[in-house]
Coordinates of C-alpha atoms and ligand atoms in Angstrom, one line a residue:
Chain A
M1 CA -14.2 29.6 -17.7
K2 CA -14.5 30.8 -14.1
N3 CA -10.8 31.6 -13.9
D4 CA -11.1 34.3 -16.5
V5 CA -13.7 36.1 -14.5
K6 CA -12.0 35.8 -11.2
G7 CA -8.5 36.1 -12.5
T8 CA -5.8 33.4 -12.3
E9 CA -4.7 32.3 -8.9
I10 CA -0.9 32.3 -8.7
Y11 CA 0.6 30.6 -5.7
K12 CA 4.3 31.4 -6.5
T13 CA 6.3 33.1 -9.1
D14 CA 9.6 31.4 -8.8
P15 CA 9.0 28.7 -9.9
L16 CA 5.7 29.8 -11.5
V17 CA 2.9 27.8 -9.8
K18 CA -0.7 28.4 -10.7
R19 CA -4.0 26.9 -9.8
W20 CA -5.6 24.6 -12.4
D21 CA -9.1 23.4 -11.7
Y22 CA -10.2 20.4 -13.6
S23 CA -13.2 18.3 -12.8
L24 CA -15.6 15.9 -14.6
S25 CA -19.0 14.5 -14.0
Y26 CA -18.9 10.8 -14.3
I27 CA -21.9 8.8 -15.7
H28 CA -21.7 6.1 -13.1
S29 CA -23.6 2.9 -13.9
Y30 CA -24.2 0.3 -11.2
A31 CA -24.6 -2.1 -14.0
Q32 CA -24.8 -5.7 -12.7
D33 CA -24.8 -4.4 -9.1
S34 CA -27.9 -2.3 -9.7
E35 CA -30.3 -4.6 -8.0
F36 CA -28.5 -4.2 -4.7
F37 CA -28.8 -0.4 -4.8
K38 CA -32.5 -0.5 -5.9
S39 CA -33.3 -2.9 -3.1
L40 CA -32.1 -0.5 -0.4
G41 CA -35.1 1.6 -1.2
K42 CA -37.3 -1.4 -0.3
N43 CA -35.4 -1.8 3.0
I44 CA -33.8 -4.9 1.8
L45 CA -30.1 -5.6 2.1
L46 CA -29.0 -8.0 -0.6
G47 CA -26.2 -10.5 -0.5
S48 CA -25.3 -13.3 -2.9
Y49 CA -25.4 -17.0 -2.7
C50 CA -23.4 -19.5 -4.8
K51 CA -25.2 -22.8 -4.8
K52 CA -22.3 -24.7 -6.2
C53 CA -19.8 -23.5 -3.6
N54 CA -22.5 -23.2 -0.9
Y55 CA -21.0 -19.8 -0.1
K56 CA -22.9 -16.8 1.0
Y57 CA -21.4 -13.3 0.3
G58 CA -22.1 -10.5 2.7
T59 CA -21.3 -8.0 -0.1
Y60 CA -23.3 -8.3 -3.3
R61 CA -21.6 -9.8 -6.3
K62 CA -23.3 -11.3 -9.3
Y63 CA -20.7 -13.9 -10.0
C64 CA -18.9 -16.2 -7.6
M65 CA -15.2 -15.5 -7.2
Y66 CA -14.4 -19.1 -6.5
C67 CA -16.2 -20.9 -9.3
G68 CA -17.2 -18.1 -11.7
G69 CA -20.8 -19.2 -11.6
E70 CA -23.7 -16.8 -11.4
T71 CA -24.9 -16.2 -7.9
Q72 CA -28.5 -15.9 -6.6
D73 CA -29.6 -12.8 -4.7
I74 CA -30.3 -13.4 -1.0
E75 CA -31.7 -11.2 1.7
L76 CA -29.1 -10.6 4.4
P77 CA -30.2 -10.5 8.0
L78 CA -30.7 -6.9 9.2
N79 CA -28.9 -7.7 12.5
G80 CA -25.3 -8.4 12.8
K81 CA -22.1 -7.8 14.8
I82 CA -19.2 -5.5 14.5
H83 CA -16.2 -7.4 13.1
T84 CA -14.0 -4.3 13.2
F85 CA -14.4 -0.5 13.3
T86 CA -12.6 2.8 13.0
T87 CA -13.7 6.4 13.7
C88 CA -12.4 8.8 11.1
Y89 CA -11.4 12.4 12.1
Y90 CA -10.0 13.1 8.6
S91 CA -11.2 11.9 5.2
G92 CA -11.0 12.4 1.5
E93 CA -12.2 15.9 0.5
S94 CA -15.6 14.6 -0.6
F95 CA -16.5 13.6 3.0
M96 CA -14.9 16.5 5.0
N97 CA -18.3 17.6 6.2
D98 CA -19.1 14.2 7.6
I99 CA -16.3 13.9 10.1
P100 CA -16.1 12.4 12.6
Y101 CA -17.8 9.2 11.3
T102 CA -17.4 5.6 12.0
L103 CA -16.9 2.8 9.6
I104 CA -17.5 -0.8 10.5
L105 CA -17.3 -4.2 8.9
V106 CA -20.4 -6.2 9.8
E107 CA -20.6 -9.9 10.2
F108 CA -23.9 -11.7 9.8
K109 CA -24.9 -15.1 11.2
G110 CA -24.8 -17.7 8.6
I111 CA -23.1 -15.5 6.0
D112 CA -19.5 -16.2 5.0
S113 CA -18.2 -12.8 4.3
L114 CA -18.6 -9.2 5.6
F115 CA -20.2 -5.9 4.7
M116 CA -18.7 -2.4 5.1
S117 CA -21.0 0.3 6.3
R118 CA -21.3 3.4 8.5
L119 CA -22.2 3.1 12.1
I120 CA -24.4 6.0 13.2
N121 CA -23.8 6.2 17.0
K122 CA -26.0 9.1 18.2
E123 CA -25.8 8.1 21.8
N124 CA -22.0 7.9 21.7
I125 CA -21.9 4.4 23.0
K126 CA -18.5 2.9 23.4
I127 CA -18.0 0.8 20.3
S128 CA -16.3 -2.6 20.5
I129 CA -15.8 -5.7 18.4
G130 CA -18.6 -8.2 18.7
M131 CA -21.2 -5.4 19.5
K132 CA -24.6 -6.1 18.1
V133 CA -25.8 -3.7 15.4
K134 CA -28.9 -3.4 13.2
A135 CA -29.4 -2.1 9.7
K136 CA -31.5 1.1 9.1
F137 CA -32.4 2.5 5.7
K138 CA -32.5 6.2 4.7
R139 CA -35.9 7.5 4.0
L140 CA -34.8 9.6 1.1
Q141 CA -32.9 7.3 -1.2
K142 CA -29.8 8.7 -2.7
F143 CA -28.9 5.6 -4.6
D144 CA -25.6 5.0 -3.0
V145 CA -24.3 2.5 -0.4
N146 CA -25.1 5.0 2.3
D147 CA -28.8 4.3 1.8
V148 CA -28.2 1.6 4.4
Y149 CA -26.3 2.3 7.7
F150 CA -26.1 0.5 11.0
I151 CA -26.9 1.6 14.6
P152 CA -26.0 -0.1 17.9
E153 CA -28.6 -2.5 19.0
L154 CA -29.1 -2.2 22.7
Chain B
M1 CA 15.5 -18.0 -17.3
N2 CA 18.5 -15.7 -17.3
D3 CA 19.9 -14.4 -14.0
V4 CA 19.2 -10.7 -13.4
Y5 CA 21.4 -8.2 -11.6
I6 CA 21.1 -4.6 -10.4
V7 CA 24.1 -2.7 -11.7
S8 CA 23.3 0.8 -10.6
A9 CA 20.7 2.9 -8.8
G10 CA 19.7 6.5 -8.0
L11 CA 17.3 8.6 -6.1
S12 CA 16.0 12.2 -6.1
K13 CA 15.8 13.8 -2.7
F14 CA 12.3 13.1 -1.3
K15 CA 10.3 16.2 -0.4
K16 CA 6.9 17.3 0.7
Y17 CA 6.9 19.9 -2.0
N18 CA 9.1 20.0 -5.0
Y19 CA 7.7 22.8 -7.2
D20 CA 11.2 23.4 -8.7
E21 CA 11.3 20.1 -10.5
D22 CA 8.5 18.3 -12.3
F23 CA 8.2 14.5 -12.5
R24 CA 10.4 14.4 -15.6
L25 CA 13.2 16.3 -13.9
M26 CA 13.0 14.3 -10.7
V27 CA 13.3 11.1 -12.7
K28 CA 16.3 12.6 -14.6
R29 CA 18.0 13.3 -11.3
A30 CA 17.5 9.7 -10.2
F31 CA 18.5 8.3 -13.6
D32 CA 21.6 10.5 -14.0
Y33 CA 22.6 9.6 -10.4
A34 CA 22.5 5.9 -11.5
L35 CA 24.3 6.5 -14.8
N36 CA 27.1 8.4 -13.0
D37 CA 27.5 6.0 -10.1
T38 CA 28.4 3.1 -12.3
D39 CA 29.7 4.9 -15.4
I40 CA 26.9 3.7 -17.7
T41 CA 25.8 5.6 -20.8
H42 CA 22.4 5.9 -22.6
K43 CA 23.8 3.6 -25.2
D44 CA 24.1 0.8 -22.7
I45 CA 20.4 0.9 -21.9
D46 CA 18.2 -1.4 -24.1
G47 CA 14.8 -0.2 -22.8
S48 CA 12.8 0.9 -19.8
V49 CA 9.9 0.4 -17.5
S50 CA 8.1 3.4 -15.9
A51 CA 6.1 3.4 -12.7
Y52 CA 3.6 5.9 -11.5
F53 CA 0.3 5.5 -9.8
S54 CA -2.1 8.2 -10.8
D55 CA -2.7 10.4 -13.9
H56 CA -4.6 12.8 -11.6
I57 CA -1.6 13.3 -9.3
Q58 CA 0.7 14.1 -12.2
G59 CA -2.0 16.1 -14.0
Q60 CA -0.8 14.3 -17.1
L61 CA -1.6 11.1 -19.0
I62 CA 1.0 9.0 -20.6
A63 CA 3.5 10.6 -18.2
G64 CA 5.8 7.6 -18.7
A65 CA 6.5 8.4 -22.3
M66 CA 7.1 12.0 -21.5
T67 CA 9.6 11.0 -18.9
N68 CA 11.3 8.5 -21.2
D69 CA 12.1 11.1 -23.8
Y70 CA 13.1 13.7 -21.2
I71 CA 15.8 11.4 -19.8
G72 CA 17.1 10.5 -23.3
L73 CA 15.5 7.0 -23.9
A74 CA 13.2 7.9 -26.8
T75 CA 13.2 5.2 -29.5
K76 CA 13.9 2.4 -27.0
P77 CA 11.1 0.0 -25.9
S78 CA 9.3 1.2 -22.8
K79 CA 6.1 0.6 -21.0
R80 CA 4.3 1.9 -17.9
I81 CA 3.3 -0.3 -15.0
E82 CA 0.6 0.7 -12.5
G83 CA -0.6 -1.2 -9.5
G84 CA -1.5 1.2 -6.7
G85 CA 1.1 1.3 -3.9
A86 CA 2.8 -1.8 -5.4
T87 CA 3.4 0.1 -8.6
G88 CA 7.2 0.4 -8.0
G89 CA 7.5 -3.1 -6.8
L90 CA 5.6 -4.4 -9.8
A91 CA 7.7 -2.3 -12.2
F92 CA 10.9 -3.6 -10.6
Q93 CA 9.6 -7.2 -11.2
T94 CA 8.7 -6.3 -14.8
G95 CA 12.2 -5.1 -15.4
Y96 CA 13.4 -8.4 -13.9
E97 CA 11.2 -10.2 -16.4
E98 CA 12.5 -8.2 -19.3
I99 CA 16.1 -9.4 -18.5
A100 CA 15.1 -12.9 -17.4
S101 CA 13.2 -13.6 -20.6
G102 CA 16.1 -12.3 -22.7
N103 CA 14.0 -9.5 -24.2
M104 CA 16.6 -7.0 -23.0
E105 CA 20.1 -7.2 -21.7
T106 CA 19.8 -4.0 -19.7
C107 CA 16.7 -2.2 -18.5
A108 CA 16.2 1.1 -16.6
V109 CA 13.3 0.9 -14.2
Y110 CA 12.2 4.3 -12.8
G111 CA 9.3 5.4 -10.7
F112 CA 7.9 8.8 -9.6
E113 CA 5.0 10.7 -8.1
S114 CA 4.4 14.4 -7.6
M115 CA 2.0 14.2 -4.7
S116 CA 2.3 17.9 -3.6
H117 CA 0.2 19.0 -6.5
L118 CA -3.0 17.9 -4.7
N119 CA -3.7 19.1 -1.2
T120 CA -3.8 16.3 1.4
W121 CA -7.7 16.1 1.5
K122 CA -7.9 15.9 -2.3
G123 CA -5.0 13.5 -2.3
N124 CA -6.9 11.2 0.1
D125 CA -9.9 11.4 -2.2
V126 CA -7.9 10.5 -5.3
I127 CA -6.1 7.6 -3.6
A128 CA -9.4 6.4 -2.2
L129 CA -10.7 5.9 -5.7
G130 CA -8.3 3.0 -5.6
S131 CA -11.0 1.2 -3.6
D132 CA -14.4 -0.1 -4.8
S133 CA -16.3 2.9 -6.0
N134 CA -19.7 1.2 -5.5
F135 CA -19.4 -0.2 -2.1
D136 CA -16.4 1.3 -0.2
Y137 CA -15.3 4.7 -1.3
P138 CA -18.8 6.3 -1.1
L139 CA -18.9 5.5 2.6
G140 CA -16.1 7.9 3.2
G141 CA -13.7 5.1 2.8
F142 CA -10.1 6.2 2.4
Y143 CA -6.8 4.3 2.9
T144 CA -6.1 5.3 6.5
A145 CA -9.6 4.1 7.4
Y146 CA -9.1 0.8 5.6
Y147 CA -5.8 0.1 7.3
A148 CA -7.3 1.2 10.6
L149 CA -10.1 -1.3 10.3
M150 CA -7.4 -4.0 9.8
A151 CA -5.3 -2.7 12.7
T152 CA -8.3 -2.7 15.0
R153 CA -8.9 -6.3 14.2
H154 CA -5.2 -7.2 14.5
M155 CA -5.2 -5.7 18.0
H156 CA -8.3 -7.7 18.9
E157 CA -7.1 -10.9 17.4
F158 CA -3.5 -10.9 18.8
G159 CA -3.4 -8.2 21.5
T160 CA -1.2 -5.9 19.5
T161 CA -1.0 -2.4 21.1
H162 CA -0.9 1.1 19.8
D163 CA 2.3 1.5 21.8
Q164 CA 3.9 -1.2 19.7
M165 CA 2.7 0.4 16.5
A166 CA 4.2 3.7 17.7
M167 CA 7.5 2.0 18.2
V168 CA 7.7 1.4 14.4
S169 CA 7.2 5.2 13.8
V170 CA 9.9 6.0 16.4
K171 CA 12.3 3.6 14.8
N172 CA 11.7 4.6 11.2
H173 CA 11.8 8.4 11.8
G174 CA 14.9 7.9 13.9
N175 CA 16.7 5.9 11.2
A176 CA 15.9 8.6 8.6
I177 CA 18.0 11.1 10.6
H178 CA 21.1 9.5 9.0
N179 CA 19.6 9.3 5.5
P180 CA 20.1 12.5 3.4
F181 CA 17.5 11.5 0.9
A182 CA 14.8 11.2 3.5
Q183 CA 11.9 13.6 3.8
S184 CA 11.0 13.4 7.5
P185 CA 13.9 12.6 9.8
M186 CA 12.8 13.0 13.4
K187 CA 13.7 12.0 16.9
I188 CA 10.4 11.2 18.5
A189 CA 9.1 9.1 21.3
V190 CA 6.1 6.7 21.6
D191 CA 4.0 9.4 23.3
D192 CA 4.5 11.8 20.4
V193 CA 2.9 9.2 18.1
L194 CA 0.1 8.4 20.5
N195 CA -0.6 12.1 21.1
A196 CA -0.5 13.2 17.5
P197 CA -3.8 14.2 15.9
M198 CA -6.1 11.2 15.4
V199 CA -6.8 10.4 11.8
A200 CA -8.8 7.1 12.0
T201 CA -8.7 5.2 15.2
P202 CA -6.2 3.8 16.2
L203 CA -3.9 5.6 13.7
T204 CA -2.6 9.1 14.3
M205 CA -0.8 11.4 12.0
L206 CA 2.5 9.8 13.0
D207 CA 1.3 6.3 12.3
I208 CA 0.9 7.3 8.6
S209 CA 3.4 7.4 5.8
L210 CA 4.2 10.6 4.0
M211 CA 2.9 12.1 0.8
S212 CA 6.0 12.9 -1.3
D213 CA 7.5 14.3 -4.4
G214 CA 10.3 12.0 -5.5
A215 CA 11.7 9.6 -8.0
A216 CA 13.9 6.5 -8.0
C217 CA 15.7 4.4 -10.6
V218 CA 17.5 1.1 -10.8
I219 CA 19.4 -0.3 -13.8
L220 CA 19.1 -4.0 -14.3
A221 CA 21.3 -6.2 -16.5
S222 CA 21.9 -9.8 -17.5
E223 CA 24.9 -11.6 -15.9
E224 CA 27.2 -10.9 -18.8
R225 CA 26.3 -7.3 -19.1
A226 CA 26.4 -6.9 -15.3
K227 CA 30.0 -8.1 -15.3
S228 CA 31.1 -5.7 -17.9
L229 CA 29.2 -2.7 -16.5
C230 CA 29.7 -3.0 -12.8
K231 CA 32.4 -4.1 -10.3
N232 CA 29.9 -5.2 -7.6
P233 CA 26.5 -5.9 -9.0
V234 CA 23.7 -7.3 -6.8
K235 CA 21.7 -10.4 -7.9
I236 CA 17.9 -10.5 -7.8
R237 CA 17.7 -14.0 -6.4
A238 CA 13.9 -14.4 -6.8
I239 CA 10.7 -12.5 -7.2
G240 CA 7.3 -13.4 -5.8
S241 CA 3.9 -11.8 -6.1
S242 CA 0.3 -12.3 -5.3
S243 CA -3.1 -10.7 -5.3
D244 CA -6.2 -10.6 -3.2
T245 CA -9.8 -9.2 -3.2
M246 CA -10.0 -5.5 -3.6
R247 CA -12.7 -5.2 -0.9
L248 CA -11.8 -6.1 2.6
S249 CA -15.3 -7.4 3.0
D250 CA -14.7 -10.2 0.5
R251 CA -11.7 -11.7 2.4
P252 CA -12.4 -15.3 3.5
F253 CA -11.9 -17.0 6.9
G254 CA -9.8 -20.0 6.0
N255 CA -6.3 -21.5 6.8
V256 CA -2.9 -19.9 6.9
P257 CA -0.7 -20.8 3.8
L258 CA 2.3 -22.1 5.8
L259 CA 5.9 -21.2 5.3
A260 CA 8.6 -23.9 5.7
C261 CA 9.3 -22.7 9.2
E262 CA 5.7 -23.1 10.4
S263 CA 3.3 -25.9 11.1
E264 CA -0.5 -26.3 11.2
D265 CA -0.4 -26.5 15.0
D266 CA 0.8 -22.9 15.1
Y267 CA -2.5 -21.6 13.9
K268 CA -5.2 -24.1 15.1
N269 CA -7.7 -21.4 16.0
L270 CA -6.8 -18.7 13.6
K271 CA -9.3 -17.8 10.8
Y272 CA -7.3 -16.5 7.9
P273 CA -6.8 -13.9 6.5
G274 CA -10.0 -12.2 7.6
V275 CA -9.0 -8.6 7.8
H276 CA -6.2 -8.9 10.3
S277 CA -3.5 -10.0 7.9
F278 CA -2.4 -9.7 4.3
R279 CA -2.8 -13.0 2.5
A280 CA -1.2 -11.6 -0.7
G281 CA 1.9 -10.6 1.3
R282 CA 2.1 -14.1 2.7
L283 CA 1.7 -15.8 -0.7
A284 CA 4.2 -13.4 -2.4
A285 CA 6.7 -14.2 0.3
K286 CA 6.1 -17.9 0.1
M287 CA 6.6 -17.8 -3.6
A288 CA 9.8 -15.8 -3.4
Y289 CA 11.2 -17.9 -0.5
E290 CA 10.5 -21.2 -2.3
R291 CA 12.3 -19.9 -5.4
A292 CA 15.2 -18.6 -3.3
N293 CA 15.3 -21.7 -1.1
I294 CA 14.8 -19.7 2.1
K295 CA 13.5 -21.9 4.9
D296 CA 13.8 -19.6 7.9
P297 CA 13.6 -16.0 6.9
L298 CA 14.6 -14.6 10.3
K299 CA 17.9 -16.4 10.2
E300 CA 18.6 -16.2 6.5
I301 CA 17.6 -12.6 5.7
D302 CA 19.9 -9.8 6.8
F303 CA 17.5 -6.8 6.4
A304 CA 14.1 -5.9 4.9
E305 CA 12.5 -3.0 3.2
L306 CA 8.9 -3.5 4.2
Y307 CA 5.8 -1.5 3.1
D308 CA 5.2 0.6 6.1
S309 CA 2.5 2.7 4.7
Y310 CA 1.1 2.6 8.2
T311 CA 2.9 1.5 11.4
S312 CA 0.4 -1.3 11.8
A313 CA 1.3 -2.5 8.3
E314 CA 4.9 -2.9 9.2
I315 CA 3.9 -5.1 12.1
Q316 CA 1.6 -7.1 9.9
A317 CA 4.3 -7.5 7.4
Y318 CA 6.7 -9.0 10.0
E319 CA 4.1 -11.8 10.3
D320 CA 3.1 -12.1 6.6
L321 CA 6.8 -12.5 5.6
G322 CA 7.4 -15.0 8.4
F323 CA 9.9 -13.0 10.5
C324 CA 7.8 -14.2 13.4
K325 CA 4.6 -16.2 13.7
Y326 CA 1.2 -14.6 13.2
G327 CA 0.3 -12.7 16.4
E328 CA 3.9 -12.0 17.4
G329 CA 4.5 -8.9 15.3
G330 CA 3.9 -6.5 18.2
K331 CA 6.5 -8.3 20.3
F332 CA 8.9 -8.3 17.4
I333 CA 9.2 -4.5 17.4
E334 CA 8.9 -4.3 21.2
K335 CA 11.9 -6.5 21.6
G336 CA 13.8 -4.3 19.1
Y337 CA 14.4 -7.1 16.6
S338 CA 13.8 -4.8 13.6
E339 CA 16.2 -2.1 14.8
I340 CA 19.3 -1.6 12.9
N341 CA 22.0 -4.2 13.8
N342 CA 19.5 -6.3 15.7
K343 CA 18.1 -9.6 14.5
L344 CA 16.5 -8.4 11.3
P345 CA 16.7 -4.7 10.6
V346 CA 13.5 -3.4 8.9
N347 CA 13.5 -0.1 7.0
P348 CA 16.9 0.9 8.1
E349 CA 16.7 4.1 5.9
G350 CA 13.3 5.2 7.3
G351 CA 10.8 3.5 5.1
L352 CA 7.6 5.1 3.7
L353 CA 7.0 6.6 7.1
A354 CA 10.1 8.8 7.2
S355 CA 12.1 8.4 4.0
G356 CA 9.0 9.1 1.9
H357 CA 6.2 7.7 -0.1
A358 CA 6.1 9.0 -3.7
I359 CA 3.8 6.2 -4.7
G360 CA 5.2 5.1 -8.0
A361 CA 8.7 5.6 -6.8
T362 CA 8.3 3.7 -3.6
G363 CA 9.0 0.1 -4.6
I364 CA 12.0 1.2 -6.6
M365 CA 13.2 3.4 -3.7
Q366 CA 13.2 0.2 -1.6
A367 CA 15.3 -1.5 -4.4
V368 CA 17.7 1.3 -4.4
Y369 CA 18.3 1.2 -0.7
A370 CA 18.6 -2.6 -0.7
F371 CA 21.1 -2.4 -3.6
W372 CA 23.2 0.0 -1.7
Q373 CA 23.0 -2.0 1.5
L374 CA 24.1 -5.2 -0.4
Q375 CA 26.9 -3.3 -2.2
H376 CA 27.9 -2.0 1.3
S377 CA 27.9 1.4 -0.3
I378 CA 25.5 3.2 2.1
G379 CA 28.5 5.2 3.5
K380 CA 29.3 6.5 0.1
H381 CA 25.7 7.6 -0.7
F382 CA 24.6 8.8 2.8
N383 CA 28.0 10.3 3.8
S384 CA 27.8 8.1 6.9
N385 CA 28.0 4.5 7.7
R386 CA 25.4 4.7 10.5
L387 CA 22.7 2.9 8.5
Q388 CA 24.8 0.3 6.8
V389 CA 23.6 -3.1 7.9
E390 CA 26.8 -5.0 8.9
D391 CA 27.8 -7.7 6.5
A392 CA 24.5 -7.5 4.6
K393 CA 24.3 -10.5 2.2
K394 CA 20.6 -11.0 1.6
G395 CA 17.8 -8.5 1.6
V396 CA 14.1 -8.5 0.9
I397 CA 11.8 -5.7 -0.5
H398 CA 8.1 -5.8 -0.2
S399 CA 5.2 -3.6 -1.5
H400 CA 1.3 -3.4 -1.3
A401 CA -1.4 -2.1 -3.5
G402 CA -4.7 -1.2 -1.8
T403 CA -5.2 -3.3 1.3
G404 CA -3.0 -6.0 -0.2
A405 CA -4.8 -6.3 -3.5
Y406 CA -1.4 -6.8 -5.2
E407 CA 1.7 -7.5 -3.2
T408 CA 5.3 -8.1 -4.3
V409 CA 8.3 -9.6 -2.5
S410 CA 11.7 -9.6 -4.2
I411 CA 14.9 -11.1 -2.8
L412 CA 18.2 -9.6 -3.5
E413 CA 21.7 -10.9 -2.6
R414 CA 25.3 -9.9 -3.1
Ligands
ZN1 ZN1 -19.1 -20.6 -6.6

């Protein structure tokens, strides 16, 4: 118990307010989404296709949300366009060290729905809707959705 | 189905920090306020519904049961409802269902959240876990960013401007000046909003709702009990609700579900909802309007408590709820239509932006304000008639979870 060594942090005495740290390590399984995350290590961005509905999902899902049928994995194009974007100057605590960063929703030709990702914009190009972007993959795979990101395609 | 009425309501004062009262005591304040206002006793209450969003924010699981015994309702049936930002709105509708079904004759619906117990950064993180933890949250996704993505697209699609969004903030903070329960009354100008620290483009600190400690309570009753308990009850005319995909990326590009006052020609080239609009809000409104026989909301509704978690969301809600056509929301605020005593006052007490956003309390807070508006008792509760909507007969309350993963619309009338 760290607190016992360091002493207990008291913020106020009236009313009595103390610091209480609690945390947990979660055993996170990607379960039926695993193939998507494994494929990022092979520089492949997977989407899903429902044959029955003839619908192509830009974000991987193993079952079609319209008919309930199992989807087929498809490779998404690695080039797309910005559907919308935002640059974040604040964040949740877990991402404080990343700010500022830009999130985009990517649209792909021939795919019916979108994909959310980060845009790494090293040259500080002015971002706009409709701008062409291309997927890049992290060399060191961390097995999360940040293993893929997008950059402006000039 | 039995008719359902609101017979009393109460609020705690909404605050940024309330370390003097925990969630149980805040609910007690709101509940006791409601009991005293209409001279109702514990014996009159058949059961309850509690509303709160996150166990992590309270630092306590099964906080609903703890609250229930604290306010004196142990032994009566009770349940907890959770649905993100729509928690309070959903709990209100659950209370309605308890009475409408005949399961209870009277039901206390209370909501709360103690958000000050997490710092803002941690709070953002905890709330962001209310988004897909495989695909969205790990990107650094958090709610301001998701709404900002939607706002950016709304601006692109319809020409909405940040100035127009800022006008929502000016209006709601200004309204709150006359609301003694409100957390953040302020006289500000459009430039103050535009020049506030940027959080996620285009949304600045003053485009974003508050994080609050607060509680709210309404007491619902059947027609017979309402008549015996209260001189001027307010009827819940209809409820509507809907849902949508959790991930923004899954939203399709189809056709607008039309309200009675719209036609296909209005939206020939609009792909819907994409990420510019809230389909669940539209569908919830459509359901509630059809049940309440409302054909033209702008003409028939006297005021609305809309879910202004962000300034952009209030503008989007004008459209989703059919106060104007899609694409005209920016002009709606610019022309002043949603100001108090204009065409359709929206958030006359300050909304989530200025009155407060204690997540689980929020939808119920809206019901409390709407109840007082329809009782014409704002003057009594606020010590000033400034915010009383003149001759208010019909009001609407509306809430969101996530980026519209659940939405509720309820219609109240005197
Ligand atoms: Zn299908």
